[in-house]
XYZ file of N, CA and C in Angstrom:
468
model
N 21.297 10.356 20.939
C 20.278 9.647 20.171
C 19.062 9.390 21.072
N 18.091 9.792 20.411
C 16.842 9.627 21.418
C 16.399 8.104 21.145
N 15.820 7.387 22.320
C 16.058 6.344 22.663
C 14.002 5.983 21.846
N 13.793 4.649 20.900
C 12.888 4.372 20.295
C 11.894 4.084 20.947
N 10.655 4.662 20.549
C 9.418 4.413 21.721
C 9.240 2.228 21.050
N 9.187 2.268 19.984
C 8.759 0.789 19.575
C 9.872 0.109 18.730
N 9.970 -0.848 19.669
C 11.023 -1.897 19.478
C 10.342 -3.539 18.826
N 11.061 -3.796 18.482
C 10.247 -5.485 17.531
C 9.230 -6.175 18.370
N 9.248 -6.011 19.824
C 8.436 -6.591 20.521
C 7.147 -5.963 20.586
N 7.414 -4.612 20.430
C 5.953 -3.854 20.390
C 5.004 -3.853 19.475
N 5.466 -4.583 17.976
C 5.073 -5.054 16.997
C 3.905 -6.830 16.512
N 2.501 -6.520 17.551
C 2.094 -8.005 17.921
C 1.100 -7.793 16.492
N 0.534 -8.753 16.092
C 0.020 -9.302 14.968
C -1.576 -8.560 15.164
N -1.647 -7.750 13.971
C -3.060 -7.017 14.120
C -3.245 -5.567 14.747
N -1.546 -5.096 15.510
C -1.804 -3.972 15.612
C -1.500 -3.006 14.799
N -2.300 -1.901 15.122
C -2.757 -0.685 13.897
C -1.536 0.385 14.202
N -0.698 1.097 13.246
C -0.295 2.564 13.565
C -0.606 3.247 12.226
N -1.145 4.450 13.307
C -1.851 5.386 12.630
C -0.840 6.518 11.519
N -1.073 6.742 10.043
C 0.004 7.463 9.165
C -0.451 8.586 9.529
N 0.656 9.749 9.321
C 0.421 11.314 9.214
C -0.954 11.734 8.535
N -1.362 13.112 8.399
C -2.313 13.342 7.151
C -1.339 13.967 6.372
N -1.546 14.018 5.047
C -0.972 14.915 4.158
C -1.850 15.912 3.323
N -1.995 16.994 2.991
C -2.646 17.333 2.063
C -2.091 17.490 0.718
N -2.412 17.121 -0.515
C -1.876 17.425 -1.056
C -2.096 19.222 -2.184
N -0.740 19.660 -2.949
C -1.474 20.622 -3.508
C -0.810 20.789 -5.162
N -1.574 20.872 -6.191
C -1.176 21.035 -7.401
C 0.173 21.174 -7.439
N 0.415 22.296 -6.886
C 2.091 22.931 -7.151
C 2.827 21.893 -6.781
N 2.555 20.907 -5.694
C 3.749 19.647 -5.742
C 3.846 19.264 -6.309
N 3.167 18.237 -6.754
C 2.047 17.568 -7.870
C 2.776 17.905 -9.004
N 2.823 18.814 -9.586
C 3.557 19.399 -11.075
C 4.994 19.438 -10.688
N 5.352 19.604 -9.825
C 7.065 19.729 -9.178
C 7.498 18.184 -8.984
N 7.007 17.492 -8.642
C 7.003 16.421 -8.429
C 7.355 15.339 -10.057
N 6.105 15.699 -10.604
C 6.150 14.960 -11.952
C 7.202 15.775 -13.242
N 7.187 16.758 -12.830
C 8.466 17.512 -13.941
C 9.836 16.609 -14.105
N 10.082 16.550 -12.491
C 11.411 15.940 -12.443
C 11.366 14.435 -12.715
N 10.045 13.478 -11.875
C 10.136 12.143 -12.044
C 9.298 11.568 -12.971
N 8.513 12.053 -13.336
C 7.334 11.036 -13.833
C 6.061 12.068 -14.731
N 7.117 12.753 -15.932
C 6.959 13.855 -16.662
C 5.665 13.888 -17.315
N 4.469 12.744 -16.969
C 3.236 12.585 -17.843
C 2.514 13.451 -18.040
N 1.628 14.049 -18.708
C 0.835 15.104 -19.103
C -0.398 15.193 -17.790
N -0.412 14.143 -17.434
C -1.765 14.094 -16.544
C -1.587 14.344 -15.236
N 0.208 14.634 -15.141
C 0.708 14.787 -13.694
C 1.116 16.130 -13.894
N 1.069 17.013 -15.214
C 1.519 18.287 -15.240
C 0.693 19.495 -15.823
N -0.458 18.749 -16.308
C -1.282 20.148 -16.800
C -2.985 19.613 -16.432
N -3.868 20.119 -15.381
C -5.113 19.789 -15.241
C -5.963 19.377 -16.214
N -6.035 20.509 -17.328
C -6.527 20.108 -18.812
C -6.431 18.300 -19.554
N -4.872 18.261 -19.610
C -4.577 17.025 -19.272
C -5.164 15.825 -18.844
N -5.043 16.458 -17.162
C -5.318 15.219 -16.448
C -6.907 14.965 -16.835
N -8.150 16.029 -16.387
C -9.445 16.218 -16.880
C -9.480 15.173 -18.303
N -9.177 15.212 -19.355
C -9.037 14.497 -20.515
C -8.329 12.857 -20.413
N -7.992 12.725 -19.333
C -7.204 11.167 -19.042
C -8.824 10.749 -18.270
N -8.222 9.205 -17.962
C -9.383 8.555 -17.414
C -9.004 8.526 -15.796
N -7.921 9.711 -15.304
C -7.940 9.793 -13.866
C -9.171 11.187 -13.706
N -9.373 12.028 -14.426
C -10.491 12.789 -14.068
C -9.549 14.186 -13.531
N -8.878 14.497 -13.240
C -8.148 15.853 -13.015
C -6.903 15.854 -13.104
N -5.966 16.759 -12.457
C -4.578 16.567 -12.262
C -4.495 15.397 -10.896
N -3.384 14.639 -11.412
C -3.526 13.564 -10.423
C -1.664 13.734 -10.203
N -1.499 13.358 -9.113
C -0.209 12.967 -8.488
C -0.017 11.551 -8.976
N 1.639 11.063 -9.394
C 2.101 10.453 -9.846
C 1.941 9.228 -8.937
N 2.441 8.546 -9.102
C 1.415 6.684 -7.825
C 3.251 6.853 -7.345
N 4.705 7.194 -8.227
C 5.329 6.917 -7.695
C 5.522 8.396 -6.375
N 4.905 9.762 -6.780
C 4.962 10.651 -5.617
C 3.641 10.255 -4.165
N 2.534 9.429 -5.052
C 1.987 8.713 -3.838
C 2.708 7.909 -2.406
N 3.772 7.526 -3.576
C 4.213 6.196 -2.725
C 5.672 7.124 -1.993
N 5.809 8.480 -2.226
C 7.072 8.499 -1.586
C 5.793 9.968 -0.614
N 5.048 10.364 -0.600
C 3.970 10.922 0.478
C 3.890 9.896 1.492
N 3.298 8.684 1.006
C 3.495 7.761 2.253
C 4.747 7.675 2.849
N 5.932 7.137 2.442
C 6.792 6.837 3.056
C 7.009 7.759 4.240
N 6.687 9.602 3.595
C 6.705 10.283 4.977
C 5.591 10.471 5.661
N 4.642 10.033 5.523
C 3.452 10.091 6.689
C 3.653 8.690 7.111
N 4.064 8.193 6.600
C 4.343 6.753 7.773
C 5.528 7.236 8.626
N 6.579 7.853 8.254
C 7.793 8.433 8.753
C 7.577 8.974 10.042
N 6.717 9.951 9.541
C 5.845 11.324 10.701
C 5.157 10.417 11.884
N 4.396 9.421 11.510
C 3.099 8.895 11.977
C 3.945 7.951 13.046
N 4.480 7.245 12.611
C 4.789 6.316 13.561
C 6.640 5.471 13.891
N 7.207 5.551 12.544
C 8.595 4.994 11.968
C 9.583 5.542 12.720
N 9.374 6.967 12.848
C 10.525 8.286 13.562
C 10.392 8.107 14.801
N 9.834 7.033 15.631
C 10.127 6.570 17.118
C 10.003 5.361 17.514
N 10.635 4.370 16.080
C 10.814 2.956 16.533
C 12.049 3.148 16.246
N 12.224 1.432 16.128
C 13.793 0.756 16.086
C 14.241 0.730 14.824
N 13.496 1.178 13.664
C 14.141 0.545 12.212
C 15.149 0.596 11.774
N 15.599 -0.276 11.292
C 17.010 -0.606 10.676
C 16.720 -0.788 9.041
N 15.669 -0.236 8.673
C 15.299 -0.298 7.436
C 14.481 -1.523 6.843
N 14.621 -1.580 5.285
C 13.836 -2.278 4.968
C 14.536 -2.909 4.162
N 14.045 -4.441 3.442
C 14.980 -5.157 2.569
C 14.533 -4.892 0.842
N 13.006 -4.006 1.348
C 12.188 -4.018 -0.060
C 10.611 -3.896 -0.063
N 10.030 -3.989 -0.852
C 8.422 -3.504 -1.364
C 7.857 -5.042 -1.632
N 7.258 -6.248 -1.284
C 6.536 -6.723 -1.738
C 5.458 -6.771 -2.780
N 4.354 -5.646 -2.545
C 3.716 -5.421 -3.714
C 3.376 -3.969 -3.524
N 2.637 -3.250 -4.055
C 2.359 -1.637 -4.160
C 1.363 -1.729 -5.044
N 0.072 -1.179 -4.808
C -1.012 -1.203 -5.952
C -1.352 0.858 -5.322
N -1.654 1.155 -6.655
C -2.572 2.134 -6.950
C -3.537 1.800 -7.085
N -5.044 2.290 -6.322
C -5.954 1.833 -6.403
C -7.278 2.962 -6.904
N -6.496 4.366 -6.462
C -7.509 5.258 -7.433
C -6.831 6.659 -7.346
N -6.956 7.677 -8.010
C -6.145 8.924 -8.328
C -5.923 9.562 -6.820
N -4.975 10.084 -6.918
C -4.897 11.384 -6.006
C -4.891 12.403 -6.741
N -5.785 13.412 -6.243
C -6.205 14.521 -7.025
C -5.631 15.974 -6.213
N -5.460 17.405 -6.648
C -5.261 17.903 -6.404
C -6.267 18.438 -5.325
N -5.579 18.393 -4.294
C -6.521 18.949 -2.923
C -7.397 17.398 -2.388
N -6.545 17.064 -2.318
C -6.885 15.773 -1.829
C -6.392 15.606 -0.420
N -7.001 15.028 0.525
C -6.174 15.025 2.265
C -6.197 13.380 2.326
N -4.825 12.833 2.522
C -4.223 11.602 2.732
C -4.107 11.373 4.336
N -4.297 10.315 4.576
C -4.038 9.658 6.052
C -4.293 8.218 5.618
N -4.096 7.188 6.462
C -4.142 5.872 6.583
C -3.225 5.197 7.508
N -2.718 3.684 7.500
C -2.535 3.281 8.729
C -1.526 2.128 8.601
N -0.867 1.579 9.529
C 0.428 0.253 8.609
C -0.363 -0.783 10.044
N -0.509 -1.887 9.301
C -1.071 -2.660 10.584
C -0.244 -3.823 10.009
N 0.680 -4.355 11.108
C 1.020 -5.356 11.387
C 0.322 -7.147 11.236
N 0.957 -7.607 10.234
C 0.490 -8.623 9.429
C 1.008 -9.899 10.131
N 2.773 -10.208 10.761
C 3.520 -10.327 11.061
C 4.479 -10.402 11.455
N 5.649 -11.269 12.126
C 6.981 -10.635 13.027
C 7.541 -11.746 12.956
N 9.245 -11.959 13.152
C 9.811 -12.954 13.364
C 11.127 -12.521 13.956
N 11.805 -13.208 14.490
C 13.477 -12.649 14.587
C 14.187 -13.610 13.455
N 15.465 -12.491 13.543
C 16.410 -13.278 12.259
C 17.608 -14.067 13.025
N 17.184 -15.319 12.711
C 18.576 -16.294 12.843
C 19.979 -15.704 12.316
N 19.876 -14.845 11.118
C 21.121 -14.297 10.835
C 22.277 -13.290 11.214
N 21.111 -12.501 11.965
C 21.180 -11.035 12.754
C 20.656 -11.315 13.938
N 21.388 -11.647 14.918
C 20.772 -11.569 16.699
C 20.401 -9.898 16.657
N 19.632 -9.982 17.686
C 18.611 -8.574 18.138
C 18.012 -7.915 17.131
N 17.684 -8.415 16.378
C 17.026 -7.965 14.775
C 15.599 -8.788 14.591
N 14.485 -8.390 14.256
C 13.676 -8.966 14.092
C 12.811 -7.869 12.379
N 11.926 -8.977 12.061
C 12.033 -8.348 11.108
C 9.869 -8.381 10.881
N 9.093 -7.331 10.355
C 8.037 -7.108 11.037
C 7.601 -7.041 9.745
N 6.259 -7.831 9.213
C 5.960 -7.310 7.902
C 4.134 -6.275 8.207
N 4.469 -5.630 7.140
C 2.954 -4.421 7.186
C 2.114 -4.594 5.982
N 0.705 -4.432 5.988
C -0.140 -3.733 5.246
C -0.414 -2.349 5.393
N 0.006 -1.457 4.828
C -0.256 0.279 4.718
C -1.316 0.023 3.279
N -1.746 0.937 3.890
C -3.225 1.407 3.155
C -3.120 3.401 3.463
N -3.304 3.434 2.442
C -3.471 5.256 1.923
C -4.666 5.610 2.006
N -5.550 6.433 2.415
C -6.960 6.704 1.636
C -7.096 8.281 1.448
N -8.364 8.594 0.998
C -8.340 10.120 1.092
C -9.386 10.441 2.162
N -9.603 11.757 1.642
C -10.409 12.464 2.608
C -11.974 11.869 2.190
N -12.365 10.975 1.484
C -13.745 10.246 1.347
C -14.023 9.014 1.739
N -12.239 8.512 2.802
C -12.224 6.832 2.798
C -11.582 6.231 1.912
N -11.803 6.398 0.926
C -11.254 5.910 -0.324
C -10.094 5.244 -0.638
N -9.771 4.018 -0.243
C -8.239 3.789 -0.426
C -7.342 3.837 -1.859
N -6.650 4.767 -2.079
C -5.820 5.534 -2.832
C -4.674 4.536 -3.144
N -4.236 3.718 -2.290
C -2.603 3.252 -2.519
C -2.590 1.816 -0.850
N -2.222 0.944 -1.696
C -1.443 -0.031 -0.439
C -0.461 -0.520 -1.379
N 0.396 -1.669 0.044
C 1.334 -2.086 -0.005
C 1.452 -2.812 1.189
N 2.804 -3.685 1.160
C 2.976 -4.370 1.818
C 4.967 -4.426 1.645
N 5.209 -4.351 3.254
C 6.614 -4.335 3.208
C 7.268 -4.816 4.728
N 8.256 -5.648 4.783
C 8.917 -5.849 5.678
C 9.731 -4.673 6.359
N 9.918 -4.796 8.097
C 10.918 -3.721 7.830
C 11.488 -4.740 9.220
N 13.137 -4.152 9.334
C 13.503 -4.690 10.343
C 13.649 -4.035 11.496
N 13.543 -4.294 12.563
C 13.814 -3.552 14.083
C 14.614 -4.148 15.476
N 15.049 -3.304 15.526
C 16.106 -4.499 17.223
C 14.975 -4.210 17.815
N 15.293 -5.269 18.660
C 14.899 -5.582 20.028
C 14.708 -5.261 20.942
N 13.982 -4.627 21.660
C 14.128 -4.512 22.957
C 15.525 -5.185 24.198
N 15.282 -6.046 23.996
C 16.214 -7.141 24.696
C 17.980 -6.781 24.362
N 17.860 -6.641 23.094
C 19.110 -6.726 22.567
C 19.921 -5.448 23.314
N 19.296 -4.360 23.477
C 20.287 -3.428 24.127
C 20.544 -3.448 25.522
N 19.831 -4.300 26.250
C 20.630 -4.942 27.158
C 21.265 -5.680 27.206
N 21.804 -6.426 26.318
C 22.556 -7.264 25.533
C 24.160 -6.161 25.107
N 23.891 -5.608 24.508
C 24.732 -4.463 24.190
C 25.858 -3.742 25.089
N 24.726 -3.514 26.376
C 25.678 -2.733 27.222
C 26.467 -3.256 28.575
């Protein structure tokens, strides 16, 4: 097991990590919404053009699982996480369109350790989505938990 670059301590109030980019492309987009989220505006351009998103747009719930892996990519896949307990809030804030390039950032809101769980601390985020114009596309806000630094010397 490769050993986590960021542990709960590395997590101080106000710092920024940077998400993957993603691009996105129609063909997901329609693959995507076939199976989950079958709306007309997520499966035929014509469609979407005629909705009040303005083209084919990606589904807010395939938004929200793009992030999960450019946050994954970006920064998550070399900390401590032990997961998460849940989603606080999640807003869509404007379409993702076909050929759209995603990046954005999870900045640290807060941190605490858990009285319940020694070497566990638990870190809450603002992630923000945007596109390739700035544009923020998608936030949220979510706790996640992480050991400690400390604790695996504790451990061994």
């Amino acid at each position: 097991m490769t050993e986590a670059a960021y542990y709960f301590e590395d997590f101080s109030i106000g710092r920024v990590f940077p998400l993957a980019s993603k691009s996105v492309t129609a063909d997901e987009m329609v693959e995507f919404a076939a199976e989950f989220d079958p709306q007309p505006m997520h499966l035929d351009e014509a469609a979407g053009r005629a909705s009040i998103l303005g083209g084919l747009s990606a589904s807010g719930w395939h938004t929200a699982s793009m992030f999960m892996r450019m946050m994954f990519d970006g920064w998550l896949s070399s900390s401590s996480s032990e997961g998460s307990p849940g989603i606080e809030f999640m807003e869509w804030k404007k379409p993702v369109l076909a050929g759209d390039t995603l990046s954005g950032r999870s900045t640290v809101l807060e941190s605490r350790t858990l009285r319940s769980r020694p070497g566990i601390g638990i870190v809450k985020f603002l992630h923000e989505v945007e596109n390739q114009r700035g544009e923020i596309v998608m936030r949220g806000e979510n706790p996640i938990m992480m050991r400690l630094r400390d604790a695996r010397e504790d451990a061994a």
